[in-house]
Amino acid sequence: MLTLLAITLMTAAQITAADMERPRVPLCTAQEGELDRKLAVRRADGRVWWFPHAEASAVPYNEAREVTAHQRRWFRERSPLTVDGAHWRYARTDQVDNTAFRRYNLPLDPVDGVPAMAPMGAEDELWILLEPVGCRFAVWRRER
């Protein structure tokens, strides 16, 4: 019984006070349902811990649960996209700034399972999640 307790404590490394003093990193994730921007901590060991709404404290971020454009051939080939009858061409990669995410960005239906959004005032752009840690997106521009 004590061996099991010791193994559990060793495998459930918690975020430390020193980790909490480290600068926060932006994290854009849809793991709680709708795409949102959170703050996370990158520990000294490189692992990212985040603060999900339903958790009382920080937990390890599981990148394997996130669907991103990196996993899709259309991103790797920079192929044109057709979404809801509109045609889009790859434009660039970009990063979400520190403004209030939900206030200034409209979450959209996923594109081929990948979370997407449109920034307020840039509705002719389709931002598709590329790198959750750091909030980087692949940006497609609507063809006219």
PDB file of C-alpha atoms in Angstrom, residues 14-143:
ATOM      1  CA  GLN A  14       2.547  19.247  -8.917  1.00  0.00           C
ATOM      2  CA  ILE A  15       3.271  22.753 -10.070  1.00  0.00           C
ATOM      3  CA  THR A  16       5.602  24.408  -7.567  1.00  0.00           C
ATOM      4  CA  ALA A  17       5.753  27.915  -6.120  1.00  0.00           C
ATOM      5  CA  ALA A  18       8.850  28.533  -8.278  1.00  0.00           C
ATOM      6  CA  ASP A  19       6.846  27.446 -11.340  1.00  0.00           C
ATOM      7  CA  MET A  20       4.090  29.895 -10.415  1.00  0.00           C
ATOM      8  CA  GLU A  21       6.651  32.719 -10.503  1.00  0.00           C
ATOM      9  CA  ARG A  22       7.595  31.913 -14.106  1.00  0.00           C
ATOM     10  CA  PRO A  23       6.120  34.126 -16.850  1.00  0.00           C
ATOM     11  CA  ARG A  24       2.772  32.947 -18.181  1.00  0.00           C
ATOM     12  CA  VAL A  25       2.483  31.642 -21.729  1.00  0.00           C
ATOM     13  CA  PRO A  26      -0.671  32.049 -23.820  1.00  0.00           C
ATOM     14  CA  LEU A  27      -2.573  28.867 -24.581  1.00  0.00           C
ATOM     15  CA  CYS A  28      -5.379  28.691 -27.147  1.00  0.00           C
ATOM     16  CA  THR A  29      -7.348  25.513 -26.629  1.00  0.00           C
ATOM     17  CA  ALA A  30     -10.687  23.911 -27.359  1.00  0.00           C
ATOM     18  CA  GLN A  31     -10.264  21.196 -24.745  1.00  0.00           C
ATOM     19  CA  GLU A  32     -13.090  22.692 -22.677  1.00  0.00           C
ATOM     20  CA  GLY A  33     -15.473  22.833 -25.618  1.00  0.00           C
ATOM     21  CA  GLU A  34     -15.297  26.132 -27.478  1.00  0.00           C
ATOM     22  CA  LEU A  35     -11.992  27.698 -28.530  1.00  0.00           C
ATOM     23  CA  ASP A  36     -10.655  30.051 -25.854  1.00  0.00           C
ATOM     24  CA  ARG A  37      -7.398  31.681 -24.760  1.00  0.00           C
ATOM     25  CA  LYS A  38      -5.994  30.753 -21.356  1.00  0.00           C
ATOM     26  CA  LEU A  39      -2.809  31.495 -19.477  1.00  0.00           C
ATOM     27  CA  ALA A  40      -0.450  28.642 -18.754  1.00  0.00           C
ATOM     28  CA  VAL A  41       2.892  28.078 -17.051  1.00  0.00           C
ATOM     29  CA  ARG A  42       5.874  26.511 -18.797  1.00  0.00           C
ATOM     30  CA  ARG A  43       7.752  24.689 -16.061  1.00  0.00           C
ATOM     31  CA  ALA A  44      11.544  24.558 -15.948  1.00  0.00           C
ATOM     32  CA  ASP A  45      11.308  21.004 -17.368  1.00  0.00           C
ATOM     33  CA  GLY A  46       9.501  22.400 -20.454  1.00  0.00           C
ATOM     34  CA  ARG A  47       6.074  20.941 -19.662  1.00  0.00           C
ATOM     35  CA  VAL A  48       3.113  23.275 -19.892  1.00  0.00           C
ATOM     36  CA  TRP A  49       0.576  23.420 -17.065  1.00  0.00           C
ATOM     37  CA  TRP A  50      -2.715  25.245 -17.485  1.00  0.00           C
ATOM     38  CA  PHE A  51      -5.704  26.296 -15.447  1.00  0.00           C
ATOM     39  CA  PRO A  52      -8.887  24.667 -16.798  1.00  0.00           C
ATOM     40  CA  HIS A  53     -12.127  26.209 -15.586  1.00  0.00           C
ATOM     41  CA  ALA A  54     -13.293  23.056 -13.790  1.00  0.00           C
ATOM     42  CA  GLU A  55      -9.993  22.418 -11.952  1.00  0.00           C
ATOM     43  CA  ALA A  56      -9.045  23.876  -8.586  1.00  0.00           C
ATOM     44  CA  SER A  57      -5.364  24.130  -9.544  1.00  0.00           C
ATOM     45  CA  ALA A  58      -3.047  23.855 -12.531  1.00  0.00           C
ATOM     46  CA  VAL A  59      -2.883  20.549 -14.422  1.00  0.00           C
ATOM     47  CA  PRO A  60      -0.527  19.320 -17.169  1.00  0.00           C
ATOM     48  CA  TYR A  61      -1.619  20.419 -20.646  1.00  0.00           C
ATOM     49  CA  ASN A  62      -2.193  17.403 -22.892  1.00  0.00           C
ATOM     50  CA  GLU A  63      -1.200  18.445 -26.435  1.00  0.00           C
ATOM     51  CA  ALA A  64      -2.305  15.047 -27.761  1.00  0.00           C
ATOM     52  CA  ARG A  65      -5.944  16.021 -27.079  1.00  0.00           C
ATOM     53  CA  GLU A  66      -5.742  19.128 -29.293  1.00  0.00           C
ATOM     54  CA  VAL A  67      -6.640  18.988 -32.991  1.00  0.00           C
ATOM     55  CA  THR A  68      -4.507  21.421 -35.023  1.00  0.00           C
ATOM     56  CA  ALA A  69      -3.912  22.438 -38.621  1.00  0.00           C
ATOM     57  CA  HIS A  70      -0.484  20.749 -38.428  1.00  0.00           C
ATOM     58  CA  GLN A  71      -2.367  17.437 -38.542  1.00  0.00           C
ATOM     59  CA  ARG A  72      -4.109  18.252 -41.829  1.00  0.00           C
ATOM     60  CA  ARG A  73      -2.738  17.859 -45.331  1.00  0.00           C
ATOM     61  CA  TRP A  74      -4.523  21.002 -46.544  1.00  0.00           C
ATOM     62  CA  PHE A  75      -2.371  23.053 -44.162  1.00  0.00           C
ATOM     63  CA  ARG A  76       0.890  21.308 -45.027  1.00  0.00           C
ATOM     64  CA  GLU A  77       0.182  21.860 -48.741  1.00  0.00           C
ATOM     65  CA  ARG A  78      -1.338  25.331 -48.178  1.00  0.00           C
ATOM     66  CA  SER A  79      -4.339  24.203 -50.218  1.00  0.00           C
ATOM     67  CA  PRO A  80      -7.352  26.458 -50.825  1.00  0.00           C
ATOM     68  CA  LEU A  81     -10.325  25.730 -48.565  1.00  0.00           C
ATOM     69  CA  THR A  82     -14.062  25.842 -49.134  1.00  0.00           C
ATOM     70  CA  VAL A  83     -16.020  26.447 -45.925  1.00  0.00           C
ATOM     71  CA  ASP A  84     -19.806  26.964 -45.999  1.00  0.00           C
ATOM     72  CA  GLY A  85     -19.627  27.788 -49.708  1.00  0.00           C
ATOM     73  CA  ALA A  86     -16.940  30.476 -49.294  1.00  0.00           C
ATOM     74  CA  HIS A  87     -13.498  30.009 -50.862  1.00  0.00           C
ATOM     75  CA  TRP A  88     -10.372  30.754 -48.860  1.00  0.00           C
ATOM     76  CA  ARG A  89      -6.649  30.987 -49.783  1.00  0.00           C
ATOM     77  CA  TYR A  90      -3.774  30.542 -47.360  1.00  0.00           C
ATOM     78  CA  ALA A  91      -2.338  33.937 -46.328  1.00  0.00           C
ATOM     79  CA  ARG A  92       0.067  33.557 -43.381  1.00  0.00           C
ATOM     80  CA  THR A  93       0.546  32.394 -39.811  1.00  0.00           C
ATOM     81  CA  ASP A  94      -0.235  34.834 -37.027  1.00  0.00           C
ATOM     82  CA  GLN A  95      -0.457  34.976 -33.255  1.00  0.00           C
ATOM     83  CA  VAL A  96      -3.359  36.124 -31.109  1.00  0.00           C
ATOM     84  CA  ASP A  97      -2.447  39.150 -28.999  1.00  0.00           C
ATOM     85  CA  ASN A  98      -3.226  39.722 -25.332  1.00  0.00           C
ATOM     86  CA  THR A  99      -6.650  41.303 -25.818  1.00  0.00           C
ATOM     87  CA  ALA A 100      -9.756  39.692 -24.373  1.00  0.00           C
ATOM     88  CA  PHE A 101     -10.088  36.646 -26.619  1.00  0.00           C
ATOM     89  CA  ARG A 102     -13.833  36.037 -26.378  1.00  0.00           C
ATOM     90  CA  ARG A 103     -14.605  39.723 -26.685  1.00  0.00           C
ATOM     91  CA  TYR A 104     -12.596  40.396 -29.857  1.00  0.00           C
ATOM     92  CA  ASN A 105     -12.665  37.025 -31.625  1.00  0.00           C
ATOM     93  CA  LEU A 106     -15.640  35.045 -32.837  1.00  0.00           C
ATOM     94  CA  PRO A 107     -15.226  31.272 -32.390  1.00  0.00           C
ATOM     95  CA  LEU A 108     -16.401  29.494 -35.546  1.00  0.00           C
ATOM     96  CA  ASP A 109     -17.374  25.931 -36.323  1.00  0.00           C
ATOM     97  CA  PRO A 110     -14.283  23.729 -36.606  1.00  0.00           C
ATOM     98  CA  VAL A 111     -12.726  23.359 -40.054  1.00  0.00           C
ATOM     99  CA  ASP A 112     -12.188  19.643 -40.701  1.00  0.00           C
ATOM    100  CA  GLY A 113     -12.251  19.154 -36.928  1.00  0.00           C
ATOM    101  CA  VAL A 114      -9.749  21.967 -36.210  1.00  0.00           C
ATOM    102  CA  PRO A 115     -10.877  24.895 -34.001  1.00  0.00           C
ATOM    103  CA  ALA A 116     -11.294  28.162 -35.905  1.00  0.00           C
ATOM    104  CA  MET A 117     -12.170  31.786 -35.270  1.00  0.00           C
ATOM    105  CA  ALA A 118     -12.481  35.187 -36.941  1.00  0.00           C
ATOM    106  CA  PRO A 119     -11.078  38.343 -35.315  1.00  0.00           C
ATOM    107  CA  MET A 120     -13.524  41.222 -34.956  1.00  0.00           C
ATOM    108  CA  GLY A 121     -13.134  43.533 -37.938  1.00  0.00           C
ATOM    109  CA  ALA A 122     -11.390  40.869 -40.008  1.00  0.00           C
ATOM    110  CA  GLU A 123     -14.336  38.698 -41.001  1.00  0.00           C
ATOM    111  CA  ASP A 124     -12.673  38.108 -44.393  1.00  0.00           C
ATOM    112  CA  GLU A 125     -10.051  36.037 -42.531  1.00  0.00           C
ATOM    113  CA  LEU A 126     -10.374  32.506 -41.204  1.00  0.00           C
ATOM    114  CA  TRP A 127      -7.958  31.741 -38.359  1.00  0.00           C
ATOM    115  CA  ILE A 128      -7.406  28.010 -37.786  1.00  0.00           C
ATOM    116  CA  LEU A 129      -5.568  26.705 -34.702  1.00  0.00           C
ATOM    117  CA  LEU A 130      -1.976  25.802 -35.546  1.00  0.00           C
ATOM    118  CA  GLU A 131       0.031  25.842 -32.292  1.00  0.00           C
ATOM    119  CA  PRO A 132      -1.996  25.968 -29.066  1.00  0.00           C
ATOM    120  CA  VAL A 133       0.964  26.943 -26.862  1.00  0.00           C
ATOM    121  CA  GLY A 134       1.700  30.485 -27.974  1.00  0.00           C
ATOM    122  CA  CYS A 135      -1.708  30.889 -29.683  1.00  0.00           C
ATOM    123  CA  ARG A 136      -0.465  30.647 -33.284  1.00  0.00           C
ATOM    124  CA  PHE A 137      -2.998  30.305 -36.078  1.00  0.00           C
ATOM    125  CA  ALA A 138      -2.897  29.556 -39.796  1.00  0.00           C
ATOM    126  CA  VAL A 139      -4.755  32.359 -41.549  1.00  0.00           C
ATOM    127  CA  TRP A 140      -6.768  31.971 -44.740  1.00  0.00           C
ATOM    128  CA  ARG A 141      -8.201  34.987 -46.581  1.00  0.00           C
ATOM    129  CA  ARG A 142     -11.589  34.901 -48.309  1.00  0.00           C
ATOM    130  CA  GLU A 143     -11.418  35.004 -52.094  1.00  0.00           C
TER     131      GLU A 143
END
